[in-house]
Structures are given as C-alpha cells and as structure tokens.
Amino acid sequence: MRPNGLVIPRRLPRHQDPDELISLGGGLMVPSVPQLFLELARGRSVVELGLLMMEACGLFAVFHETPQSRAVLNALRDAEGELERGGRAVYAASSGPYCNACYDESGKRLLFIDAGGESHSWRQATTSTGRRSDMWARPPLTTADELTGYFARCVEREVPVARKALQAARLVLDGAASPLEAKFAIMQFAPVSLGGDSWPRPFLNRRVSFLPELRKLAGRSWCSCDELWPDLKVDIELNGVAFHADERGFSLESGRRAALEAMGYRVLDVAYEQMDDFESFETICLSFADVLGFREAPRTRAFCEQRKELHRQVMAFRF
C-alpha cells in the first residue's frame, strides 16, 4: 500500500464489488473503465463527465505527461527498441497523417484486431510531415452501451453519483477521433433540456469507399467521415489544426472532398475558431439544420442562456 514513483494506491470504495476489478497479476487490481467513471463523477459536471466518456468511447487519447506516465513511456520505448532490433515492434508513430475509422461501410463496428488476432496498439498521432503531436490513436476503451448499462445497474443498487454518471453516459456517441468531434457531438446531440440541439445521431467516423474511378482523385480507396448521416449523404467535418495535423494536411483533403461530392455527398465543414465563437457557431448550426432538414430547438430566452452555458463548459474543457 506504499506509493512509489509509478503507482499511487487507493482503498477500494465501499460500493465497488471486488469481483468486478481487473487483475494485473501479483495481487495488483485496477477498476474497469465504467467503475473508474464512478470515481471521476465526483466534483465534475455532467458535461465534463460526458466529454471524458466520449474520449474513452472514442479513437483518441490526449497525453498529459506526468512523472508516472513518463516512466511508462520510457520503458515502452526501450522495449520497442529491443524488439525492433529483434525484428518486431510493439508500437510506433506512423509516418502518415492521423486517420481512423470506427465503423465499416455498412455501419458495422470495426473490431480493431490486427492480422495476428491481437488488439491494435496505441499509436502516437503525427502530422502529414511526420511531426508528433500530444494525441494518440487507439481502439475504444469501452462503449456507450456498456457505460449506460453499468450505470443503470448501479442506480438500482443506489450507488452514489450513479445517476449523474448515467445522465452523462446518455450524451455519449461512440467513435469520436478528436476532441473537437467530441465537443461538437455534445453541443448538437445533447437533449434540449441541457442546451443541446437534440439532432438525430449520426455515425462518427464511418468508412466510405470511393468508386474505382475516383480513387486517384481522392488519393486513397476509402475515407473516414467525421459525422456521417448515410441516408442523407451528408458529412460534417470538424477541422481543428491541432489535431488534423497542419495546413498541408488540410490541402491533402481537397481530393477527398471532391471525390465525396462526385459521389453525391454533401460535405460541410466546421473549424475550431468557428466553434469557439458562440455567435458564429449558432449561425453555422442553424444553417446546417436547414441543409439536413432537422428541426432546431426553439431559441427562447431560457434556452439560449442554457445553450450559452453548455457552450462555455464544452469549449472550456481540456482533455
């Protein structure tokens, strides 16, 4: 029970069942992801908790270096160097731009399993020029259904803060690949009672295959659409420079956009600066609702105040 440079032990909360813990061997136990969120719920708002859950259910992790995490990464890099000398690699930063998908072309969730049957490892995201960022690509840690199911059972057991956790889990969509995608999802798909627009939910990062004659134009055989309504053939792209690499990375997307539009898709864009400014974001969302045929929430005075507060919390949050 003594802390060291890597581990800070904590006593098991009364409401946690020891049988639900995950054993790492040697008597060391850690909570599951849903259990962890019960602890994170204390002192956090529903919006903050929902954004953290979006990260856990998504394809990204923002890395905040601590002495503990630095020790782990240094050990992994040492191990990677040894394995690479032996002909195998554990993880490596890709030389290509950051790109992921959560669903295949039919809308079925991808399994994130490699050819050898192993789970995909974490990969440090890089820009189109190979510069490493503070974001990592990785398979989802859990799903929105797993979270809501677990917290619903905890509510029945009258576990503290379970109702808050359940409310936050109901905001979550699987498959976000960047913080900006997660923030847009909370703003647009949250219920009106919270200040959201309660839009019909899309697929986040669903693959679309290009027609053979358009693959040269697109520079690839398929792409992953940030927010896709396949029946409407509308894709909303969330463009944050910090996470979509760099200006050159944006120019590489022009062929992809042209190929999608040639296939009959409507591609709409939201930049970080547009989302960060509340008035600009509201104008964009109302125009998108017209394109999508969605009924926007009535802009009453009370709703607008709620929405401004939701926007403040969402944009102030740092993953």
Short mmCIF file of C-alpha atoms in Angstrom, two decimals:
data_model
loop_
_atom_site.label_atom_id
_atom_site.label_comp_id
_atom_site.label_asym_id
_atom_site.label_seq_id
_atom_site.Cartn_x
_atom_site.Cartn_y
_atom_site.Cartn_z
CA MET A 1 0.00 0.00 0.00
CA ARG A 2 3.00 2.31 -0.14
CA PRO A 3 3.14 4.73 -3.10
CA ASN A 4 6.18 4.72 -5.33
CA GLY A 5 7.32 6.60 -8.41
CA LEU A 6 4.83 4.79 -10.61
CA VAL A 7 1.84 3.74 -8.51
CA ILE A 8 -0.39 5.63 -6.07
CA PRO A 9 -2.61 3.05 -4.33
CA ARG A 10 -6.16 3.79 -3.20
CA ARG A 11 -8.52 1.87 -0.96
CA LEU A 12 -11.49 0.19 -2.60
CA PRO A 13 -14.69 2.28 -2.25
CA ARG A 14 -17.48 0.53 -0.39
CA HIS A 15 -19.78 0.44 -3.40
CA GLN A 16 -17.28 -1.35 -5.65
CA ASP A 17 -17.52 -5.12 -5.93
CA PRO A 18 -14.01 -6.68 -5.72
CA ASP A 19 -15.13 -9.30 -8.25
CA GLU A 20 -15.53 -6.55 -10.87
CA LEU A 21 -11.92 -5.41 -10.59
CA ILE A 22 -9.36 -6.35 -13.23
CA SER A 23 -6.29 -8.25 -12.07
CA LEU A 24 -2.91 -7.22 -13.42
CA GLY A 25 -1.20 -10.05 -11.56
CA GLY A 26 0.85 -10.07 -8.40
CA GLY A 27 -2.14 -9.02 -6.31
CA LEU A 28 -2.48 -5.70 -8.17
CA MET A 29 -6.07 -4.83 -9.12
CA VAL A 30 -7.41 -1.91 -11.15
CA PRO A 31 -11.01 -0.78 -11.75
CA SER A 32 -12.78 -1.32 -15.05
CA VAL A 33 -13.45 1.76 -17.20
CA PRO A 34 -17.11 2.07 -16.05
CA GLN A 35 -16.02 1.74 -12.42
CA LEU A 36 -13.41 4.42 -12.94
CA PHE A 37 -16.05 6.87 -14.15
CA LEU A 38 -17.97 6.50 -10.89
CA GLU A 39 -14.91 7.90 -9.16
CA LEU A 40 -14.40 10.61 -11.79
CA ALA A 41 -18.03 11.71 -11.39
CA ARG A 42 -17.31 13.28 -8.02
CA GLY A 43 -16.70 17.01 -8.38
CA ARG A 44 -17.37 17.08 -12.14
CA SER A 45 -20.37 18.34 -14.05
CA VAL A 46 -22.46 16.09 -16.31
CA VAL A 47 -20.97 17.85 -19.35
CA GLU A 48 -17.37 17.36 -18.21
CA LEU A 49 -18.06 13.74 -17.41
CA GLY A 50 -19.75 13.21 -20.78
CA LEU A 51 -16.73 14.62 -22.62
CA LEU A 52 -14.37 12.31 -20.72
CA MET A 53 -16.64 9.39 -21.63
CA MET A 54 -16.55 10.49 -25.28
CA GLU A 55 -12.76 10.18 -25.15
CA ALA A 56 -12.97 6.71 -23.58
CA CYS A 57 -15.51 5.56 -26.21
CA GLY A 58 -13.56 7.25 -28.99
CA LEU A 59 -10.43 6.63 -31.02
CA PHE A 60 -8.15 9.19 -29.39
CA ALA A 61 -6.36 9.94 -26.14
CA VAL A 62 -4.75 13.27 -25.29
CA PHE A 63 -1.49 12.71 -23.47
CA HIS A 64 -0.68 14.79 -20.39
CA GLU A 65 2.81 13.95 -19.22
CA THR A 66 3.33 13.13 -15.55
CA PRO A 67 6.35 11.53 -13.86
CA GLN A 68 4.44 8.23 -13.82
CA SER A 69 3.44 8.33 -17.48
CA ARG A 70 6.94 9.45 -18.49
CA ALA A 71 8.40 6.40 -16.72
CA VAL A 72 5.97 4.10 -18.55
CA LEU A 73 6.66 5.65 -21.96
CA ASN A 74 10.41 5.48 -21.45
CA ALA A 75 10.12 1.80 -20.55
CA LEU A 76 7.93 1.13 -23.60
CA ARG A 77 10.34 2.93 -25.91
CA ASP A 78 13.24 0.92 -24.52
CA ALA A 79 11.27 -2.28 -25.05
CA GLU A 80 10.28 -1.17 -28.54
CA GLY A 81 13.91 -0.55 -29.46
CA GLU A 82 14.88 -4.01 -28.27
CA LEU A 83 12.03 -5.69 -30.15
CA GLU A 84 12.72 -3.72 -33.32
CA ARG A 85 16.31 -4.97 -33.21
CA GLY A 86 14.85 -8.46 -32.93
CA GLY A 87 12.52 -7.90 -35.87
CA ARG A 88 9.28 -6.99 -34.03
CA ALA A 89 7.77 -3.70 -32.88
CA VAL A 90 5.28 -3.01 -30.07
CA TYR A 91 4.13 0.43 -31.14
CA ALA A 92 5.43 3.17 -33.34
CA ALA A 93 4.48 6.64 -34.51
CA SER A 94 3.09 6.37 -38.04
CA SER A 95 4.72 8.40 -40.76
CA GLY A 96 1.30 9.11 -42.30
CA PRO A 97 -1.38 11.57 -41.19
CA TYR A 98 -3.70 10.68 -38.34
CA CYS A 99 -6.70 8.74 -39.63
CA ASN A 100 -9.10 6.27 -38.03
CA ALA A 101 -12.50 4.68 -38.54
CA CYS A 102 -14.92 3.18 -36.02
CA TYR A 103 -17.47 1.72 -38.45
CA ASP A 104 -17.16 -0.03 -41.81
CA GLU A 105 -19.07 0.93 -44.95
CA SER A 106 -22.18 -1.00 -43.83
CA GLY A 107 -22.26 0.68 -40.41
CA LYS A 108 -20.88 -2.33 -38.54
CA ARG A 109 -18.37 -1.59 -35.78
CA LEU A 110 -14.79 -2.44 -36.62
CA LEU A 111 -13.08 -4.96 -34.33
CA PHE A 112 -9.67 -3.19 -34.01
CA ILE A 113 -7.92 -6.55 -34.32
CA ASP A 114 -4.76 -6.96 -36.42
CA ALA A 115 -3.97 -9.81 -38.80
CA GLY A 116 -2.49 -11.83 -35.95
CA GLY A 117 -5.65 -11.59 -33.83
CA GLU A 118 -4.14 -9.08 -31.40
CA SER A 119 -5.72 -5.77 -30.39
CA HIS A 120 -4.35 -2.75 -32.22
CA SER A 121 -1.73 -1.00 -30.11
CA TRP A 122 -1.69 2.70 -29.25
CA ARG A 123 -0.08 4.89 -31.92
CA GLN A 124 1.14 8.42 -31.48
CA ALA A 125 -0.63 10.69 -33.96
CA THR A 126 1.59 12.61 -36.34
CA THR A 127 1.18 15.47 -38.78
CA SER A 128 1.45 14.97 -42.53
CA THR A 129 5.12 15.97 -42.21
CA GLY A 130 5.80 13.37 -39.51
CA ARG A 131 5.82 15.71 -36.51
CA ARG A 132 4.49 14.02 -33.35
CA SER A 133 1.50 15.54 -31.56
CA ASP A 134 0.22 15.12 -28.00
CA MET A 135 -2.64 12.92 -29.21
CA TRP A 136 -2.60 9.16 -29.55
CA ALA A 137 -4.74 6.94 -31.74
CA ARG A 138 -6.06 3.84 -30.02
CA PRO A 139 -9.05 1.46 -30.02
CA PRO A 140 -12.03 2.48 -27.84
CA LEU A 141 -11.66 1.61 -24.16
CA THR A 142 -15.39 0.98 -23.74
CA THR A 143 -18.72 1.69 -25.46
CA ALA A 144 -21.64 3.97 -24.71
CA ASP A 145 -23.91 0.92 -24.30
CA GLU A 146 -21.52 -0.64 -21.79
CA LEU A 147 -21.43 2.57 -19.76
CA THR A 148 -25.19 3.16 -19.73
CA GLY A 149 -25.89 -0.49 -18.85
CA TYR A 150 -23.40 -0.48 -15.98
CA PHE A 151 -24.58 2.83 -14.53
CA ALA A 152 -28.25 1.80 -14.81
CA ARG A 153 -27.45 -1.25 -12.66
CA CYS A 154 -25.57 1.00 -10.22
CA VAL A 155 -28.63 3.27 -9.93
CA GLU A 156 -30.70 0.22 -8.97
CA ARG A 157 -28.11 -0.55 -6.28
CA GLU A 158 -28.27 3.10 -5.13
CA VAL A 159 -24.57 3.63 -5.74
CA PRO A 160 -23.53 7.25 -5.02
CA VAL A 161 -23.24 9.53 -8.12
CA ALA A 162 -24.54 6.73 -10.39
CA ARG A 163 -27.42 8.92 -11.59
CA LYS A 164 -25.01 11.64 -12.68
CA ALA A 165 -22.83 9.08 -14.44
CA LEU A 166 -25.87 7.62 -16.22
CA GLN A 167 -27.01 11.08 -17.36
CA ALA A 168 -23.52 11.76 -18.74
CA ALA A 169 -23.33 8.37 -20.48
CA ARG A 170 -26.56 9.13 -22.35
CA LEU A 171 -24.76 12.05 -24.03
CA VAL A 172 -22.08 9.79 -25.48
CA LEU A 173 -21.59 8.68 -29.09
CA ASP A 174 -19.02 6.03 -29.95
CA GLY A 175 -16.15 6.69 -32.30
CA ALA A 176 -15.01 10.32 -31.90
CA ALA A 177 -11.48 10.69 -33.26
CA SER A 178 -10.59 14.11 -31.85
CA PRO A 179 -11.54 16.47 -29.01
CA LEU A 180 -13.33 18.81 -31.45
CA GLU A 181 -15.52 15.95 -32.70
CA ALA A 182 -16.43 15.09 -29.10
CA LYS A 183 -17.29 18.71 -28.29
CA PHE A 184 -19.42 19.14 -31.41
CA ALA A 185 -21.30 15.93 -30.55
CA ILE A 186 -22.16 17.15 -27.05
CA MET A 187 -23.38 20.50 -28.39
CA GLN A 188 -25.55 19.09 -31.17
CA PHE A 189 -26.82 15.75 -29.90
CA ALA A 190 -27.38 16.57 -26.21
CA PRO A 191 -31.04 16.99 -25.16
CA VAL A 192 -32.72 20.36 -25.34
CA SER A 193 -33.07 20.34 -21.54
CA LEU A 194 -29.28 20.61 -21.31
CA GLY A 195 -28.91 23.23 -24.05
CA GLY A 196 -28.22 20.84 -26.92
CA ASP A 197 -29.97 20.84 -30.28
CA SER A 198 -31.03 17.17 -29.95
CA TRP A 199 -30.20 16.40 -33.59
CA PRO A 200 -30.71 12.82 -34.86
CA ARG A 201 -27.47 11.00 -34.16
CA PRO A 202 -25.03 10.20 -37.00
CA PHE A 203 -22.22 7.67 -37.31
CA LEU A 204 -18.92 9.05 -36.05
CA ASN A 205 -16.00 8.04 -38.28
CA ARG A 206 -17.77 5.64 -40.61
CA ARG A 207 -15.88 4.48 -43.68
CA VAL A 208 -16.97 5.40 -47.18
CA SER A 209 -15.34 3.55 -50.11
CA PHE A 210 -14.54 5.59 -53.20
CA LEU A 211 -15.58 4.43 -56.63
CA PRO A 212 -12.59 2.97 -58.52
CA GLU A 213 -12.54 5.87 -60.99
CA LEU A 214 -12.35 8.39 -58.10
CA ARG A 215 -9.57 6.77 -56.08
CA LYS A 216 -6.79 8.60 -57.89
CA LEU A 217 -8.53 11.92 -57.25
CA ALA A 218 -9.03 11.08 -53.58
CA GLY A 219 -5.51 9.67 -53.19
CA ARG A 220 -6.92 6.62 -51.37
CA SER A 221 -9.52 3.87 -51.70
CA TRP A 222 -11.69 4.95 -48.74
CA CYS A 223 -12.06 7.70 -46.16
CA SER A 224 -13.48 8.08 -42.66
CA CYS A 225 -16.24 10.69 -42.32
CA ASP A 226 -16.29 12.59 -39.02
CA GLU A 227 -20.09 12.89 -38.67
CA LEU A 228 -21.99 10.94 -41.31
CA TRP A 229 -25.69 10.60 -41.98
CA PRO A 230 -25.53 7.91 -44.70
CA ASP A 231 -29.22 8.13 -45.64
CA LEU A 232 -28.91 11.88 -46.15
CA LYS A 233 -25.43 11.54 -47.70
CA VAL A 234 -24.20 14.42 -45.54
CA ASP A 235 -20.78 14.51 -43.84
CA ILE A 236 -19.77 17.18 -41.31
CA GLU A 237 -16.02 17.53 -40.93
CA LEU A 238 -14.54 19.00 -37.73
CA ASN A 239 -11.28 20.71 -38.60
CA GLY A 240 -9.00 21.54 -35.71
CA VAL A 241 -5.44 22.39 -36.74
CA ALA A 242 -4.03 20.94 -33.52
CA PHE A 243 -5.49 17.53 -34.29
CA HIS A 244 -5.83 17.38 -38.07
CA ALA A 245 -2.09 17.80 -38.41
CA ASP A 246 -1.25 21.06 -40.21
CA GLU A 247 -2.04 23.31 -43.14
CA ARG A 248 -0.53 20.82 -45.58
CA GLY A 249 -2.76 18.16 -44.09
CA PHE A 250 -5.78 20.27 -44.94
CA SER A 251 -4.67 20.65 -48.56
CA LEU A 252 -4.40 16.87 -48.86
CA GLU A 253 -8.12 16.65 -48.02
CA SER A 254 -9.20 18.58 -51.11
CA GLY A 255 -9.12 15.49 -53.33
CA ARG A 256 -11.05 13.51 -50.74
CA ARG A 257 -13.77 16.17 -50.60
CA ALA A 258 -14.03 16.37 -54.39
CA ALA A 259 -14.38 12.58 -54.61
CA LEU A 260 -17.12 12.51 -51.98
CA GLU A 261 -19.03 15.28 -53.72
CA ALA A 262 -18.69 13.45 -57.05
CA MET A 263 -20.43 10.51 -55.37
CA GLY A 264 -23.33 12.72 -54.30
CA TYR A 265 -22.26 13.51 -50.72
CA ARG A 266 -22.65 16.97 -49.21
CA VAL A 267 -19.57 17.89 -47.17
CA LEU A 268 -19.93 20.59 -44.51
CA ASP A 269 -17.01 21.98 -42.50
CA VAL A 270 -16.62 23.43 -39.02
CA ALA A 271 -13.29 24.91 -37.94
CA TYR A 272 -12.20 25.25 -34.31
CA GLU A 273 -12.33 29.05 -34.49
CA GLN A 274 -15.93 28.93 -35.75
CA MET A 275 -17.00 26.61 -32.96
CA ASP A 276 -15.16 28.57 -30.30
CA ASP A 277 -17.16 31.73 -31.02
CA PHE A 278 -20.72 31.16 -29.78
CA GLU A 279 -22.50 33.52 -32.21
CA SER A 280 -20.63 32.11 -35.22
CA PHE A 281 -21.31 28.57 -34.10
CA GLU A 282 -25.02 29.25 -33.68
CA THR A 283 -25.21 30.68 -37.21
CA ILE A 284 -23.44 27.63 -38.63
CA CYS A 285 -25.64 25.17 -36.73
CA LEU A 286 -28.86 26.83 -37.86
CA SER A 287 -27.68 26.77 -41.49
CA PHE A 288 -26.66 23.11 -41.18
CA ALA A 289 -30.08 22.26 -39.71
CA ASP A 290 -31.67 23.69 -42.85
CA VAL A 291 -29.39 21.58 -45.07
CA LEU A 292 -30.04 18.44 -43.03
CA GLY A 293 -33.75 19.08 -42.67
CA PHE A 294 -33.52 18.97 -38.87
CA ARG A 295 -35.83 20.97 -36.62
CA GLU A 296 -33.70 23.17 -34.38
CA ALA A 297 -34.66 23.73 -30.76
CA PRO A 298 -36.78 26.90 -30.30
CA ARG A 299 -34.41 29.77 -29.46
CA THR A 300 -36.30 31.01 -26.42
CA ARG A 301 -34.51 33.28 -23.97
CA ALA A 302 -34.24 30.49 -21.40
CA PHE A 303 -32.91 28.01 -23.97
CA CYS A 304 -30.35 30.48 -25.30
CA GLU A 305 -28.99 31.05 -21.82
CA GLN A 306 -28.78 27.29 -21.28
CA ARG A 307 -27.06 26.83 -24.61
CA LYS A 308 -24.54 29.57 -23.90
CA GLU A 309 -23.68 27.85 -20.62
CA LEU A 310 -23.36 24.47 -22.36
CA HIS A 311 -21.08 26.05 -24.96
CA ARG A 312 -18.99 27.68 -22.23
CA GLN A 313 -18.49 24.37 -20.43
CA VAL A 314 -17.77 22.44 -23.61
CA MET A 315 -15.20 24.87 -25.02
CA ALA A 316 -13.53 25.48 -21.64
CA PHE A 317 -12.97 21.75 -21.13
CA ARG A 318 -9.44 20.45 -21.66
CA PHE A 319 -8.99 16.75 -22.28
#
